[in-house]
Amino acid sequence: MPNIRLVALDLDGTLLNSEKRISPRNLAALEALAARGILMVPITGRPFQGLPSCVLDLPGLRYTVTSNGATIRDLEKNAILLERHLSASTALAVLDACREVSMIREVFRDGVGYLSLADRDALCQRYAGDPAMRRYVLDSRQVLPGSVEDFLRQSGAPVEELFFLTDSVEEKQRLRQRLAPLPDIAFADPFPRDLEVIAWGIDKGESLRWLLERLQLSPQEVLAMGDRASDISMLQLAGIGVAPANADPEVKEAAGFISPASCDEDAVALALERFVLNEA
């Protein structure tokens, strides 16, 4: 069994339960990691402002990887270690290519999610039956006075990603096909109807690899856990890759181990107890 020195965790659907909270058992396992000097790094598609206080308040938390690997922060030094972002011109070209597509458009910049007022209202309506997601949207997004395109043209600064929420799986696939020929972009694909556009050459696995090299750690010293397709690259990199029971089928195929528990059944704690804390 590898000697694990770093644990990389996706948030939604993995560490966080359906209420977007960390369960008491998961919290106890993370506190035990910190007591042993083992790093826990959240690696998420959320922008930095979207990290909940229950994550930011974890003991020993130093590094965060956000926007699907686009940004790595050192919280102790209050410094950004890595930025792999889309140029404003590339982001505008993406938006221009899909200007006729009916969907919600968001842009992540400097750890903040931005969208138009109409799209914020549409997003809240979309999650009307999911209070936890609706609360997350309201807490983590800033409303623009105009459109996302106006925002990008006015500033000209790079962005972490573009996040598109479509009405159907089929519409998302058509959108991906439309955008695929464009240069300098890649996709994160965590949700059936939603598509995230990120910079070419970065994903969760590559950002984790970069951080490991900086910390002089081997991938074999890592346990990674996630539930969506965007997590596969880091599961395949890690010495131990774990999928919770609620993970998508392709994620389970990529993982070395599949937990019998879901994110609502302390899947993270069970994995840490078995592979790191040796309590099971």
mmCIF file with all atom_site columns, N, CA and C in Angstrom, residues 62-121:
data_model
loop_
_atom_site.group_PDB
_atom_site.id
_atom_site.type_symbol
_atom_site.label_atom_id
_atom_site.label_alt_id
_atom_site.label_comp_id
_atom_site.label_asym_id
_atom_site.label_entity_id
_atom_site.label_seq_id
_atom_site.pdbx_PDB_ins_code
_atom_site.Cartn_x
_atom_site.Cartn_y
_atom_site.Cartn_z
_atom_site.occupancy
_atom_site.B_iso_or_equiv
_atom_site.pdbx_formal_charge
_atom_site.auth_seq_id
_atom_site.auth_comp_id
_atom_site.auth_asym_id
_atom_site.auth_atom_id
_atom_site.pdbx_PDB_model_num
ATOM 1   N N  . ARG A 1 62  ? -4.049  24.343 2.892   1.00 0.00 ? 62  ARG A N  1
ATOM 2   C CA . ARG A 1 62  ? -3.086  25.318 2.373   1.00 0.00 ? 62  ARG A CA 1
ATOM 3   C C  . ARG A 1 62  ? -3.285  25.604 0.892   1.00 0.00 ? 62  ARG A C  1
ATOM 4   N N  . TYR A 1 63  ? -3.506  24.554 0.093   1.00 0.00 ? 63  TYR A N  1
ATOM 5   C CA . TYR A 1 63  ? -3.598  24.735 -1.353  1.00 0.00 ? 63  TYR A CA 1
ATOM 6   C C  . TYR A 1 63  ? -5.019  24.470 -1.835  1.00 0.00 ? 63  TYR A C  1
ATOM 7   N N  . THR A 1 64  ? -5.465  25.242 -2.819  1.00 0.00 ? 64  THR A N  1
ATOM 8   C CA . THR A 1 64  ? -6.747  24.996 -3.482  1.00 0.00 ? 64  THR A CA 1
ATOM 9   C C  . THR A 1 64  ? -6.533  25.008 -4.989  1.00 0.00 ? 64  THR A C  1
ATOM 10  N N  . VAL A 1 65  ? -7.225  24.114 -5.671  1.00 0.00 ? 65  VAL A N  1
ATOM 11  C CA . VAL A 1 65  ? -7.213  24.060 -7.134  1.00 0.00 ? 65  VAL A CA 1
ATOM 12  C C  . VAL A 1 65  ? -8.647  24.280 -7.583  1.00 0.00 ? 65  VAL A C  1
ATOM 13  N N  . THR A 1 66  ? -8.877  25.356 -8.330  1.00 0.00 ? 66  THR A N  1
ATOM 14  C CA . THR A 1 66  ? -10.239 25.747 -8.683  1.00 0.00 ? 66  THR A CA 1
ATOM 15  C C  . THR A 1 66  ? -10.400 25.881 -10.193 1.00 0.00 ? 66  THR A C  1
ATOM 16  N N  . SER A 1 67  ? -11.648 26.049 -10.609 1.00 0.00 ? 67  SER A N  1
ATOM 17  C CA . SER A 1 67  ? -11.997 26.220 -12.027 1.00 0.00 ? 67  SER A CA 1
ATOM 18  C C  . SER A 1 67  ? -11.387 25.120 -12.889 1.00 0.00 ? 67  SER A C  1
ATOM 19  N N  . ASN A 1 68  ? -11.544 23.869 -12.428 1.00 0.00 ? 68  ASN A N  1
ATOM 20  C CA . ASN A 1 68  ? -11.084 22.683 -13.174 1.00 0.00 ? 68  ASN A CA 1
ATOM 21  C C  . ASN A 1 68  ? -9.588  22.692 -13.458 1.00 0.00 ? 68  ASN A C  1
ATOM 22  N N  . GLY A 1 69  ? -8.817  23.254 -12.523 1.00 0.00 ? 69  GLY A N  1
ATOM 23  C CA . GLY A 1 69  ? -7.365  23.239 -12.661 1.00 0.00 ? 69  GLY A CA 1
ATOM 24  C C  . GLY A 1 69  ? -6.771  24.524 -13.163 1.00 0.00 ? 69  GLY A C  1
ATOM 25  N N  . ALA A 1 70  ? -7.596  25.500 -13.508 1.00 0.00 ? 70  ALA A N  1
ATOM 26  C CA . ALA A 1 70  ? -7.078  26.738 -14.099 1.00 0.00 ? 70  ALA A CA 1
ATOM 27  C C  . ALA A 1 70  ? -6.261  27.571 -13.120 1.00 0.00 ? 70  ALA A C  1
ATOM 28  N N  . THR A 1 71  ? -6.548  27.461 -11.812 1.00 0.00 ? 71  THR A N  1
ATOM 29  C CA . THR A 1 71  ? -5.878  28.299 -10.824 1.00 0.00 ? 71  THR A CA 1
ATOM 30  C C  . THR A 1 71  ? -5.510  27.481 -9.592  1.00 0.00 ? 71  THR A C  1
ATOM 31  N N  . ILE A 1 72  ? -4.269  27.633 -9.148  1.00 0.00 ? 72  ILE A N  1
ATOM 32  C CA . ILE A 1 72  ? -3.819  27.030 -7.894  1.00 0.00 ? 72  ILE A CA 1
ATOM 33  C C  . ILE A 1 72  ? -3.417  28.157 -6.955  1.00 0.00 ? 72  ILE A C  1
ATOM 34  N N  . ARG A 1 73  ? -3.954  28.117 -5.738  1.00 0.00 ? 73  ARG A N  1
ATOM 35  C CA . ARG A 1 73  ? -3.637  29.123 -4.725  1.00 0.00 ? 73  ARG A CA 1
ATOM 36  C C  . ARG A 1 73  ? -2.918  28.512 -3.540  1.00 0.00 ? 73  ARG A C  1
ATOM 37  N N  . ASP A 1 74  ? -1.997  29.290 -2.972  1.00 0.00 ? 74  ASP A N  1
ATOM 38  C CA . ASP A 1 74  ? -1.364  28.988 -1.694  1.00 0.00 ? 74  ASP A CA 1
ATOM 39  C C  . ASP A 1 74  ? -2.018  29.903 -0.668  1.00 0.00 ? 74  ASP A C  1
ATOM 40  N N  . LEU A 1 75  ? -2.885  29.363 0.161   1.00 0.00 ? 75  LEU A N  1
ATOM 41  C CA . LEU A 1 75  ? -3.633  30.182 1.111   1.00 0.00 ? 75  LEU A CA 1
ATOM 42  C C  . LEU A 1 75  ? -2.738  30.756 2.198   1.00 0.00 ? 75  LEU A C  1
ATOM 43  N N  . GLU A 1 76  ? -1.728  30.014 2.578   1.00 0.00 ? 76  GLU A N  1
ATOM 44  C CA . GLU A 1 76  ? -0.838  30.483 3.640   1.00 0.00 ? 76  GLU A CA 1
ATOM 45  C C  . GLU A 1 76  ? -0.082  31.733 3.215   1.00 0.00 ? 76  GLU A C  1
ATOM 46  N N  . LYS A 1 77  ? 0.352   31.759 1.968   1.00 0.00 ? 77  LYS A N  1
ATOM 47  C CA . LYS A 1 77  ? 1.102   32.906 1.457   1.00 0.00 ? 77  LYS A CA 1
ATOM 48  C C  . LYS A 1 77  ? 0.212   33.910 0.737   1.00 0.00 ? 77  LYS A C  1
ATOM 49  N N  . ASN A 1 78  ? -1.093  33.596 0.646   1.00 0.00 ? 78  ASN A N  1
ATOM 50  C CA . ASN A 1 78  ? -2.031  34.455 -0.080  1.00 0.00 ? 78  ASN A CA 1
ATOM 51  C C  . ASN A 1 78  ? -1.495  34.760 -1.482  1.00 0.00 ? 78  ASN A C  1
ATOM 52  N N  . ALA A 1 79  ? -1.110  33.690 -2.169  1.00 0.00 ? 79  ALA A N  1
ATOM 53  C CA . ALA A 1 79  ? -0.469  33.840 -3.480  1.00 0.00 ? 79  ALA A CA 1
ATOM 54  C C  . ALA A 1 79  ? -1.083  32.874 -4.476  1.00 0.00 ? 79  ALA A C  1
ATOM 55  N N  . ILE A 1 80  ? -1.142  33.306 -5.720  1.00 0.00 ? 80  ILE A N  1
ATOM 56  C CA . ILE A 1 80  ? -1.544  32.426 -6.820  1.00 0.00 ? 80  ILE A CA 1
ATOM 57  C C  . ILE A 1 80  ? -0.293  31.780 -7.391  1.00 0.00 ? 80  ILE A C  1
ATOM 58  N N  . LEU A 1 81  ? -0.263  30.467 -7.394  1.00 0.00 ? 81  LEU A N  1
ATOM 59  C CA . LEU A 1 81  ? 0.912   29.723 -7.848  1.00 0.00 ? 81  LEU A CA 1
ATOM 60  C C  . LEU A 1 81  ? 0.852   29.398 -9.337  1.00 0.00 ? 81  LEU A C  1
ATOM 61  N N  . LEU A 1 82  ? -0.342  29.177 -9.845  1.00 0.00 ? 82  LEU A N  1
ATOM 62  C CA . LEU A 1 82  ? -0.483  28.765 -11.241 1.00 0.00 ? 82  LEU A CA 1
ATOM 63  C C  . LEU A 1 82  ? -1.748  29.359 -11.820 1.00 0.00 ? 82  LEU A C  1
ATOM 64  N N  . GLU A 1 83  ? -1.621  29.912 -13.023 1.00 0.00 ? 83  GLU A N  1
ATOM 65  C CA . GLU A 1 83  ? -2.777  30.368 -13.798 1.00 0.00 ? 83  GLU A CA 1
ATOM 66  C C  . GLU A 1 83  ? -2.649  29.837 -15.214 1.00 0.00 ? 83  GLU A C  1
ATOM 67  N N  . ARG A 1 84  ? -3.602  29.030 -15.630 1.00 0.00 ? 84  ARG A N  1
ATOM 68  C CA . ARG A 1 84  ? -3.692  28.572 -17.018 1.00 0.00 ? 84  ARG A CA 1
ATOM 69  C C  . ARG A 1 84  ? -5.055  29.010 -17.531 1.00 0.00 ? 84  ARG A C  1
ATOM 70  N N  . HIS A 1 85  ? -5.111  30.216 -18.069 1.00 0.00 ? 85  HIS A N  1
ATOM 71  C CA . HIS A 1 85  ? -6.386  30.847 -18.356 1.00 0.00 ? 85  HIS A CA 1
ATOM 72  C C  . HIS A 1 85  ? -6.607  31.051 -19.845 1.00 0.00 ? 85  HIS A C  1
ATOM 73  N N  . LEU A 1 86  ? -7.858  31.311 -20.190 1.00 0.00 ? 86  LEU A N  1
ATOM 74  C CA . LEU A 1 86  ? -8.229  31.669 -21.556 1.00 0.00 ? 86  LEU A CA 1
ATOM 75  C C  . LEU A 1 86  ? -7.974  33.158 -21.765 1.00 0.00 ? 86  LEU A C  1
ATOM 76  N N  . SER A 1 87  ? -7.362  33.517 -22.871 1.00 0.00 ? 87  SER A N  1
ATOM 77  C CA . SER A 1 87  ? -7.257  34.939 -23.191 1.00 0.00 ? 87  SER A CA 1
ATOM 78  C C  . SER A 1 87  ? -8.643  35.501 -23.448 1.00 0.00 ? 87  SER A C  1
ATOM 79  N N  . ALA A 1 88  ? -8.807  36.810 -23.262 1.00 0.00 ? 88  ALA A N  1
ATOM 80  C CA . ALA A 1 88  ? -10.102 37.438 -23.525 1.00 0.00 ? 88  ALA A CA 1
ATOM 81  C C  . ALA A 1 88  ? -10.506 37.250 -24.984 1.00 0.00 ? 88  ALA A C  1
ATOM 82  N N  . SER A 1 89  ? -9.536  37.319 -25.900 1.00 0.00 ? 89  SER A N  1
ATOM 83  C CA . SER A 1 89  ? -9.871  37.163 -27.319 1.00 0.00 ? 89  SER A CA 1
ATOM 84  C C  . SER A 1 89  ? -10.349 35.746 -27.620 1.00 0.00 ? 89  SER A C  1
ATOM 85  N N  . THR A 1 90  ? -9.731  34.738 -26.977 1.00 0.00 ? 90  THR A N  1
ATOM 86  C CA . THR A 1 90  ? -10.190 33.363 -27.172 1.00 0.00 ? 90  THR A CA 1
ATOM 87  C C  . THR A 1 90  ? -11.591 33.184 -26.592 1.00 0.00 ? 90  THR A C  1
ATOM 88  N N  . ALA A 1 91  ? -11.822 33.731 -25.403 1.00 0.00 ? 91  ALA A N  1
ATOM 89  C CA . ALA A 1 91  ? -13.146 33.618 -24.787 1.00 0.00 ? 91  ALA A CA 1
ATOM 90  C C  . ALA A 1 91  ? -14.212 34.297 -25.648 1.00 0.00 ? 91  ALA A C  1
ATOM 91  N N  . LEU A 1 92  ? -13.879 35.440 -26.209 1.00 0.00 ? 92  LEU A N  1
ATOM 92  C CA . LEU A 1 92  ? -14.832 36.139 -27.073 1.00 0.00 ? 92  LEU A CA 1
ATOM 93  C C  . LEU A 1 92  ? -15.098 35.351 -28.352 1.00 0.00 ? 92  LEU A C  1
ATOM 94  N N  . ALA A 1 93  ? -14.072 34.702 -28.885 1.00 0.00 ? 93  ALA A N  1
ATOM 95  C CA . ALA A 1 93  ? -14.266 33.871 -30.078 1.00 0.00 ? 93  ALA A CA 1
ATOM 96  C C  . ALA A 1 93  ? -15.200 32.705 -29.773 1.00 0.00 ? 93  ALA A C  1
ATOM 97  N N  . VAL A 1 94  ? -15.071 32.123 -28.580 1.00 0.00 ? 94  VAL A N  1
ATOM 98  C CA . VAL A 1 94  ? -15.972 31.041 -28.172 1.00 0.00 ? 94  VAL A CA 1
ATOM 99  C C  . VAL A 1 94  ? -17.406 31.559 -28.083 1.00 0.00 ? 94  VAL A C  1
ATOM 100 N N  . LEU A 1 95  ? -17.576 32.691 -27.433 1.00 0.00 ? 95  LEU A N  1
ATOM 101 C CA . LEU A 1 95  ? -18.914 33.257 -27.289 1.00 0.00 ? 95  LEU A CA 1
ATOM 102 C C  . LEU A 1 95  ? -19.520 33.628 -28.639 1.00 0.00 ? 95  LEU A C  1
ATOM 103 N N  . ASP A 1 96  ? -18.686 34.124 -29.535 1.00 0.00 ? 96  ASP A N  1
ATOM 104 C CA . ASP A 1 96  ? -19.181 34.477 -30.861 1.00 0.00 ? 96  ASP A CA 1
ATOM 105 C C  . ASP A 1 96  ? -19.638 33.240 -31.627 1.00 0.00 ? 96  ASP A C  1
ATOM 106 N N  . ALA A 1 97  ? -18.921 32.132 -31.446 1.00 0.00 ? 97  ALA A N  1
ATOM 107 C CA . ALA A 1 97  ? -19.259 30.900 -32.163 1.00 0.00 ? 97  ALA A CA 1
ATOM 108 C C  . ALA A 1 97  ? -20.588 30.309 -31.706 1.00 0.00 ? 97  ALA A C  1
ATOM 109 N N  . CYS A 1 98  ? -21.009 30.660 -30.507 1.00 0.00 ? 98  CYS A N  1
ATOM 110 C CA . CYS A 1 98  ? -22.261 30.087 -30.009 1.00 0.00 ? 98  CYS A CA 1
ATOM 111 C C  . CYS A 1 98  ? -23.278 31.169 -29.650 1.00 0.00 ? 98  CYS A C  1
ATOM 112 N N  . ARG A 1 99  ? -23.171 32.314 -30.318 1.00 0.00 ? 99  ARG A N  1
ATOM 113 C CA . ARG A 1 99  ? -24.043 33.442 -29.971 1.00 0.00 ? 99  ARG A CA 1
ATOM 114 C C  . ARG A 1 99  ? -25.516 33.151 -30.233 1.00 0.00 ? 99  ARG A C  1
ATOM 115 N N  . GLU A 1 100 ? -25.825 32.215 -31.127 1.00 0.00 ? 100 GLU A N  1
ATOM 116 C CA . GLU A 1 100 ? -27.222 31.913 -31.437 1.00 0.00 ? 100 GLU A CA 1
ATOM 117 C C  . GLU A 1 100 ? -27.790 30.777 -30.584 1.00 0.00 ? 100 GLU A C  1
ATOM 118 N N  . VAL A 1 101 ? -26.955 30.202 -29.721 1.00 0.00 ? 101 VAL A N  1
ATOM 119 C CA . VAL A 1 101 ? -27.406 29.089 -28.882 1.00 0.00 ? 101 VAL A CA 1
ATOM 120 C C  . VAL A 1 101 ? -28.113 29.641 -27.646 1.00 0.00 ? 101 VAL A C  1
ATOM 121 N N  . SER A 1 102 ? -29.280 29.112 -27.358 1.00 0.00 ? 102 SER A N  1
ATOM 122 C CA . SER A 1 102 ? -30.032 29.523 -26.178 1.00 0.00 ? 102 SER A CA 1
ATOM 123 C C  . SER A 1 102 ? -29.514 28.760 -24.963 1.00 0.00 ? 102 SER A C  1
ATOM 124 N N  . MET A 1 103 ? -28.867 29.482 -24.043 1.00 0.00 ? 103 MET A N  1
ATOM 125 C CA . MET A 1 103 ? -28.289 28.848 -22.868 1.00 0.00 ? 103 MET A CA 1
ATOM 126 C C  . MET A 1 103 ? -27.876 29.921 -21.867 1.00 0.00 ? 103 MET A C  1
ATOM 127 N N  . ILE A 1 104 ? -27.537 29.486 -20.671 1.00 0.00 ? 104 ILE A N  1
ATOM 128 C CA . ILE A 1 104 ? -27.010 30.374 -19.634 1.00 0.00 ? 104 ILE A CA 1
ATOM 129 C C  . ILE A 1 104 ? -25.501 30.461 -19.806 1.00 0.00 ? 104 ILE A C  1
ATOM 130 N N  . ARG A 1 105 ? -24.970 31.695 -19.786 1.00 0.00 ? 105 ARG A N  1
ATOM 131 C CA . ARG A 1 105 ? -23.541 31.925 -19.983 1.00 0.00 ? 105 ARG A CA 1
ATOM 132 C C  . ARG A 1 105 ? -22.923 32.513 -18.717 1.00 0.00 ? 105 ARG A C  1
ATOM 133 N N  . GLU A 1 106 ? -21.856 31.871 -18.259 1.00 0.00 ? 106 GLU A N  1
ATOM 134 C CA . GLU A 1 106 ? -21.122 32.384 -17.109 1.00 0.00 ? 106 GLU A CA 1
ATOM 135 C C  . GLU A 1 106 ? -19.641 32.483 -17.468 1.00 0.00 ? 106 GLU A C  1
ATOM 136 N N  . VAL A 1 107 ? -18.931 33.361 -16.786 1.00 0.00 ? 107 VAL A N  1
ATOM 137 C CA . VAL A 1 107 ? -17.490 33.455 -16.941 1.00 0.00 ? 107 VAL A CA 1
ATOM 138 C C  . VAL A 1 107 ? -16.869 33.530 -15.557 1.00 0.00 ? 107 VAL A C  1
ATOM 139 N N  . PHE A 1 108 ? -15.770 32.807 -15.355 1.00 0.00 ? 108 PHE A N  1
ATOM 140 C CA . PHE A 1 108 ? -15.037 32.835 -14.088 1.00 0.00 ? 108 PHE A CA 1
ATOM 141 C C  . PHE A 1 108 ? -13.763 33.655 -14.291 1.00 0.00 ? 108 PHE A C  1
ATOM 142 N N  . ARG A 1 109 ? -13.594 34.663 -13.453 1.00 0.00 ? 109 ARG A N  1
ATOM 143 C CA . ARG A 1 109 ? -12.367 35.475 -13.484 1.00 0.00 ? 109 ARG A CA 1
ATOM 144 C C  . ARG A 1 109 ? -11.981 35.843 -12.049 1.00 0.00 ? 109 ARG A C  1
ATOM 145 N N  . ASP A 1 110 ? -10.695 35.703 -11.746 1.00 0.00 ? 110 ASP A N  1
ATOM 146 C CA . ASP A 1 110 ? -10.180 36.059 -10.422 1.00 0.00 ? 110 ASP A CA 1
ATOM 147 C C  . ASP A 1 110 ? -10.964 35.380 -9.305  1.00 0.00 ? 110 ASP A C  1
ATOM 148 N N  . GLY A 1 111 ? -11.385 34.149 -9.556  1.00 0.00 ? 111 GLY A N  1
ATOM 149 C CA . GLY A 1 111 ? -12.063 33.379 -8.532  1.00 0.00 ? 111 GLY A CA 1
ATOM 150 C C  . GLY A 1 111 ? -13.527 33.701 -8.350  1.00 0.00 ? 111 GLY A C  1
ATOM 151 N N  . VAL A 1 112 ? -14.094 34.492 -9.246  1.00 0.00 ? 112 VAL A N  1
ATOM 152 C CA . VAL A 1 112 ? -15.487 34.926 -9.128  1.00 0.00 ? 112 VAL A CA 1
ATOM 153 C C  . VAL A 1 112 ? -16.257 34.494 -10.372 1.00 0.00 ? 112 VAL A C  1
ATOM 154 N N  . GLY A 1 113 ? -17.500 34.064 -10.194 1.00 0.00 ? 113 GLY A N  1
ATOM 155 C CA . GLY A 1 113 ? -18.373 33.750 -11.311 1.00 0.00 ? 113 GLY A CA 1
ATOM 156 C C  . GLY A 1 113 ? -19.245 34.941 -11.655 1.00 0.00 ? 113 GLY A C  1
ATOM 157 N N  . TYR A 1 114 ? -19.288 35.322 -12.934 1.00 0.00 ? 114 TYR A N  1
ATOM 158 C CA . TYR A 1 114 ? -20.064 36.468 -13.395 1.00 0.00 ? 114 TYR A CA 1
ATOM 159 C C  . TYR A 1 114 ? -21.095 36.007 -14.422 1.00 0.00 ? 114 TYR A C  1
ATOM 160 N N  . LEU A 1 115 ? -22.253 36.650 -14.406 1.00 0.00 ? 115 LEU A N  1
ATOM 161 C CA . LEU A 1 115 ? -23.285 36.372 -15.394 1.00 0.00 ? 115 LEU A CA 1
ATOM 162 C C  . LEU A 1 115 ? -24.261 37.550 -15.444 1.00 0.00 ? 115 LEU A C  1
ATOM 163 N N  . SER A 1 116 ? -25.063 37.582 -16.480 1.00 0.00 ? 116 SER A N  1
ATOM 164 C CA . SER A 1 116 ? -26.048 38.659 -16.621 1.00 0.00 ? 116 SER A CA 1
ATOM 165 C C  . SER A 1 116 ? -27.186 38.457 -15.634 1.00 0.00 ? 116 SER A C  1
ATOM 166 N N  . LEU A 1 117 ? -27.950 39.495 -15.413 1.00 0.00 ? 117 LEU A N  1
ATOM 167 C CA . LEU A 1 117 ? -29.100 39.403 -14.507 1.00 0.00 ? 117 LEU A CA 1
ATOM 168 C C  . LEU A 1 117 ? -30.106 38.382 -15.015 1.00 0.00 ? 117 LEU A C  1
ATOM 169 N N  . ALA A 1 118 ? -30.374 38.401 -16.320 1.00 0.00 ? 118 ALA A N  1
ATOM 170 C CA . ALA A 1 118 ? -31.337 37.448 -16.873 1.00 0.00 ? 118 ALA A CA 1
ATOM 171 C C  . ALA A 1 118 ? -30.866 36.014 -16.675 1.00 0.00 ? 118 ALA A C  1
ATOM 172 N N  . ASP A 1 119 ? -29.572 35.780 -16.852 1.00 0.00 ? 119 ASP A N  1
ATOM 173 C CA . ASP A 1 119 ? -29.047 34.429 -16.678 1.00 0.00 ? 119 ASP A CA 1
ATOM 174 C C  . ASP A 1 119 ? -29.010 34.034 -15.197 1.00 0.00 ? 119 ASP A C  1
ATOM 175 N N  . ARG A 1 120 ? -28.772 34.994 -14.295 1.00 0.00 ? 120 ARG A N  1
ATOM 176 C CA . ARG A 1 120 ? -28.828 34.675 -12.864 1.00 0.00 ? 120 ARG A CA 1
ATOM 177 C C  . ARG A 1 120 ? -30.230 34.243 -12.484 1.00 0.00 ? 120 ARG A C  1
ATOM 178 N N  . ASP A 1 121 ? -31.225 34.954 -12.988 1.00 0.00 ? 121 ASP A N  1
ATOM 179 C CA . ASP A 1 121 ? -32.603 34.590 -12.685 1.00 0.00 ? 121 ASP A CA 1
ATOM 180 C C  . ASP A 1 121 ? -32.961 33.232 -13.282 1.00 0.00 ? 121 ASP A C  1
#
